[in-house]
mmCIF file of C-alpha atoms in Angstrom:
data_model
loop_
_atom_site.group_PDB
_atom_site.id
_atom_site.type_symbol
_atom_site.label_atom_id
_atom_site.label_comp_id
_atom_site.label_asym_id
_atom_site.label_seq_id
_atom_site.Cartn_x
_atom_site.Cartn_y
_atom_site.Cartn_z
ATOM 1 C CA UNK A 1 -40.652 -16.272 44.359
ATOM 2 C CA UNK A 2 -38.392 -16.873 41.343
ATOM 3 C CA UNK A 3 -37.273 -14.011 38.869
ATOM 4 C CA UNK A 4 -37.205 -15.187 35.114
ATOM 5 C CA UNK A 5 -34.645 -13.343 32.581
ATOM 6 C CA UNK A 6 -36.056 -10.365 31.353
ATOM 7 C CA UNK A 7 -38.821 -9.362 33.865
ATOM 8 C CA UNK A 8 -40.003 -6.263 34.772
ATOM 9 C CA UNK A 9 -38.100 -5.717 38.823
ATOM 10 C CA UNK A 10 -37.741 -2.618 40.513
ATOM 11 C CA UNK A 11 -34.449 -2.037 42.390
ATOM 12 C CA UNK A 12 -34.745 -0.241 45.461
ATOM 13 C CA UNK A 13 -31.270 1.478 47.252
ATOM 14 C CA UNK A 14 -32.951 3.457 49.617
ATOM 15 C CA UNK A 15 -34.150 2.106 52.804
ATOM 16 C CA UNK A 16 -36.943 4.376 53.180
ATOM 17 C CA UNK A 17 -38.619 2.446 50.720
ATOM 18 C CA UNK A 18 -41.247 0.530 51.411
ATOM 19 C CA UNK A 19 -40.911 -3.376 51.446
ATOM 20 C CA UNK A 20 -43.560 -4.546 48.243
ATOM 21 C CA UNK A 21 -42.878 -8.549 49.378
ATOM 22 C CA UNK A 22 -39.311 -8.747 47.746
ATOM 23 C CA UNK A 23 -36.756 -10.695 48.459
ATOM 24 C CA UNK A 24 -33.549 -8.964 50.111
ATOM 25 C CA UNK A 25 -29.929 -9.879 48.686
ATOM 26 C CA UNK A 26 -27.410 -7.624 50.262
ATOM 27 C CA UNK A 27 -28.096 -4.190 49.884
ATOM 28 C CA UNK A 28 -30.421 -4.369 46.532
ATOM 29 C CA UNK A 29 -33.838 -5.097 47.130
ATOM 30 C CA UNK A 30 -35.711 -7.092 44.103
ATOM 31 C CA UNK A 31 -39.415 -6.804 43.575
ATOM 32 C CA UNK A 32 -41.317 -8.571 40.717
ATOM 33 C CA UNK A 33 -43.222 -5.745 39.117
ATOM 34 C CA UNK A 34 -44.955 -7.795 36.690
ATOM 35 C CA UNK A 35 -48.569 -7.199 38.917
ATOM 36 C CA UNK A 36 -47.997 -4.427 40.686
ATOM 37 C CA UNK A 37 -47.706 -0.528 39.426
ATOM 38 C CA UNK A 38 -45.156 2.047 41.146
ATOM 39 C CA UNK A 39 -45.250 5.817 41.316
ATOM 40 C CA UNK A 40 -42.131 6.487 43.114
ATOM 41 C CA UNK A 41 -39.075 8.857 42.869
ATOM 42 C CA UNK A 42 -36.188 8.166 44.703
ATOM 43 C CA UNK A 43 -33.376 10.698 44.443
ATOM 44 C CA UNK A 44 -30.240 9.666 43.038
ATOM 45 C CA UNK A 45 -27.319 12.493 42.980
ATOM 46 C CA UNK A 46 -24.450 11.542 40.429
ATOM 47 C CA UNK A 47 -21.200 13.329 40.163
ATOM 48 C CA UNK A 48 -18.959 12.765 36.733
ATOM 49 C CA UNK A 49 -15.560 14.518 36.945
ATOM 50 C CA UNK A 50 -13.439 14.301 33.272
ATOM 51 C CA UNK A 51 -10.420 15.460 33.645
ATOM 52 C CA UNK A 52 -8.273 16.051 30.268
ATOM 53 C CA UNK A 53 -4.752 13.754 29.499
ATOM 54 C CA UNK A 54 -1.837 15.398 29.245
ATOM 55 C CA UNK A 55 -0.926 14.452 25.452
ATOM 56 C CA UNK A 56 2.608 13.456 25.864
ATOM 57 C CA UNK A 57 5.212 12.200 22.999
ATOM 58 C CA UNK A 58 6.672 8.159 23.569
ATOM 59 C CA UNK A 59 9.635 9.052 24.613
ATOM 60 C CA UNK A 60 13.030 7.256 26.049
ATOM 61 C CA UNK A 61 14.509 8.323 29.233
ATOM 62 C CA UNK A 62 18.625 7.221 29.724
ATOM 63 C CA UNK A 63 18.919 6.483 33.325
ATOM 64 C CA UNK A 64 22.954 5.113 33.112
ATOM 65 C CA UNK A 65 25.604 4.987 30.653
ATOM 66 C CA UNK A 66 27.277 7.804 29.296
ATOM 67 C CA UNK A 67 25.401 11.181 29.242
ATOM 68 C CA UNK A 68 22.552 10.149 31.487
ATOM 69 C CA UNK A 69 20.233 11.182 32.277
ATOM 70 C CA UNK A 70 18.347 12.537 29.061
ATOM 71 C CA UNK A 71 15.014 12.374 27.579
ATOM 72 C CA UNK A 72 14.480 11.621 24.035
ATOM 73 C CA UNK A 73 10.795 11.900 22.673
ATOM 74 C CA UNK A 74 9.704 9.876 20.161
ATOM 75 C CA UNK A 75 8.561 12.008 17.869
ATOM 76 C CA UNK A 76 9.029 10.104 14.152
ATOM 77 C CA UNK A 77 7.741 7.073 12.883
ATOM 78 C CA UNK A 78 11.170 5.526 12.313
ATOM 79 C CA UNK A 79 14.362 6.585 14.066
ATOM 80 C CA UNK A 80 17.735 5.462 15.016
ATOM 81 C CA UNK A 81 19.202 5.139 17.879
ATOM 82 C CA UNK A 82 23.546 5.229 18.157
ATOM 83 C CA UNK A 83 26.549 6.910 18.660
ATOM 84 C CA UNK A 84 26.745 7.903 14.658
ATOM 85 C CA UNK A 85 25.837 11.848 13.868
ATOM 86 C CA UNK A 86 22.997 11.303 12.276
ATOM 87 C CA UNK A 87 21.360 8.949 14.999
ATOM 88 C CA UNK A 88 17.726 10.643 16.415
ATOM 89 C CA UNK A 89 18.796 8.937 19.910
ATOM 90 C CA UNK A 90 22.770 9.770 20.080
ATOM 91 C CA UNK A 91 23.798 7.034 22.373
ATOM 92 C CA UNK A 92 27.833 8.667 23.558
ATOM 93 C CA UNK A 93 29.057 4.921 24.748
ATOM 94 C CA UNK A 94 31.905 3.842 22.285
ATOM 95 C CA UNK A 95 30.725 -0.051 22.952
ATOM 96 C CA UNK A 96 27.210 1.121 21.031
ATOM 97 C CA UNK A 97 27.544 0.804 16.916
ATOM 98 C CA UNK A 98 26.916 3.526 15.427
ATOM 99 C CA UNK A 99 23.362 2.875 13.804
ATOM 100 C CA UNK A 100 23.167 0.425 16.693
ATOM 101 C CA UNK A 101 19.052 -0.024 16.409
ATOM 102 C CA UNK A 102 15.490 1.858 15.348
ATOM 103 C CA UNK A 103 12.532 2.283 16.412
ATOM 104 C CA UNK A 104 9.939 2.308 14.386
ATOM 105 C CA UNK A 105 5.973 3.369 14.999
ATOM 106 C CA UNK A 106 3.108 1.123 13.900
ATOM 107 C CA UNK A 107 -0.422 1.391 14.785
ATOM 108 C CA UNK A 108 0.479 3.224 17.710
ATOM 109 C CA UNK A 109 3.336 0.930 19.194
ATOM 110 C CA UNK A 110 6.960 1.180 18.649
ATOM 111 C CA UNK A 111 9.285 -1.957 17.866
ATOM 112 C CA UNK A 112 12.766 -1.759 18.517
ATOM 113 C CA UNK A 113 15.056 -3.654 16.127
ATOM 114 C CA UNK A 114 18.691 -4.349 16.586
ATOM 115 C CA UNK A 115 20.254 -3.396 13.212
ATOM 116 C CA UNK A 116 23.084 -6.247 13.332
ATOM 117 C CA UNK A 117 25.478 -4.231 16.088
ATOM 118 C CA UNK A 118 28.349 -6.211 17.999
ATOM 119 C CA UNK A 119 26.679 -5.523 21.879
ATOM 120 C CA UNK A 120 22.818 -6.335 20.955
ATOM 121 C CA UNK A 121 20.020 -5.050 22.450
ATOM 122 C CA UNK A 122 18.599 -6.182 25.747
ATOM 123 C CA UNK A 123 14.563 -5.521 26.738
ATOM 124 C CA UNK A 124 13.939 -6.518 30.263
ATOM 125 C CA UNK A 125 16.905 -7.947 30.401
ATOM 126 C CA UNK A 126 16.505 -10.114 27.377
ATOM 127 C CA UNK A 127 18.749 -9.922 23.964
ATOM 128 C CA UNK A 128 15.952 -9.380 21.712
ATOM 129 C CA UNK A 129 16.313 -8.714 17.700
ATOM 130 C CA UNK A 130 13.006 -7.579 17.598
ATOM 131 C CA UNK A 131 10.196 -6.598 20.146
ATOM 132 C CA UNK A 132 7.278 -4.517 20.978
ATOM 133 C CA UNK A 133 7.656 -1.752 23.448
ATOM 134 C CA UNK A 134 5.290 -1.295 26.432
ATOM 135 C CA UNK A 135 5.238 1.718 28.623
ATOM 136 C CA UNK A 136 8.568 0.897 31.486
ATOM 137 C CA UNK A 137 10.474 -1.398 29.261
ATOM 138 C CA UNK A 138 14.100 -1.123 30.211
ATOM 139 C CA UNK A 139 15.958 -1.457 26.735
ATOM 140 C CA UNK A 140 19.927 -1.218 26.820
ATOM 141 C CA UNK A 141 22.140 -0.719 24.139
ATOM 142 C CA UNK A 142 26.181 -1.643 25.030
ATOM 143 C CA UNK A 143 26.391 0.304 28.854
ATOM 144 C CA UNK A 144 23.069 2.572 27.929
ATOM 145 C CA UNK A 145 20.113 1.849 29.853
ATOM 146 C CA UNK A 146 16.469 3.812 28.713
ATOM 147 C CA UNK A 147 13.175 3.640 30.293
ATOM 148 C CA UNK A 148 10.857 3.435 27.650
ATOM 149 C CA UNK A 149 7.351 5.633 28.557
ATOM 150 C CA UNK A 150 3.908 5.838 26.333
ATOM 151 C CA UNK A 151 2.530 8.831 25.642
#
């Protein structure tokens, strides 16, 4: 018997089912239904568990350098990072500059851009000028190394 797109089949699960002449693939049982009429009820119990997200802030974690460890969270849509006073991520290493880079939030993701400082910035292990951040990133700025996390 061959089963044409769009046909009326009835899958059975259950093996107390009776066989209606169908052909057996695995553990689905297909039976064209185009002739025949069925009355039966085969019980089916579903469980659905939600459970709610913590919402969290983006945030940076320092794991070495001077002051480790800290967490910074993310909480602005632009923000500094370096060792200057008004830096949102004070970074205490005297090889950082002191508006060393930002981040900055668009649709969701942050970039981090090196703002011209003497050490760069590294992602991965990689002297970027500009990149996307994605949840683990390592980004280090002069001896500082962060974990980057998504909320």
């Amino acid at each position: 018997m061959e089963f044409a797109a769009r046909e009326k089949f009835a899958f059975q699960f259950h093996p107390a089912v009776p066989n209606m002449g169908g052909v057996r693939q695995g553990n689905f049982e297909f039976t064209d239904m185009s002739s025949q009429q069925i009355d039966t009820t085969i019980p089916t119990f579903v469980t659905a568990a939600r459970r709610d997200r913590d919402v969290r802030p983006h945030s940076l974690s320092q794991i070495e350098g001077p002051g480790a460890p800290q967490e910074f969270p993310l909480d602005r849509a632009e923000m500094i990072l370096g060792r200057a006073e008004d830096a949102d991520v004070r970074v205490a290493s005297q090889r950082a500059s002191r508006h060393h880079a930002t981040l900055t939030l668009r649709g969701g993701e942050y970039t981090v851009r090196d703002q011209g400082s003497r050490n760069g910035v590294l992602l991965n292990g990689l002297a970027v000028h500009a990149a996307v951040l994605h949840d683990g990133d390592v980004l280090q700025l002069a001896d500082c190394v962060f974990i980057y996390r998504e909320g």
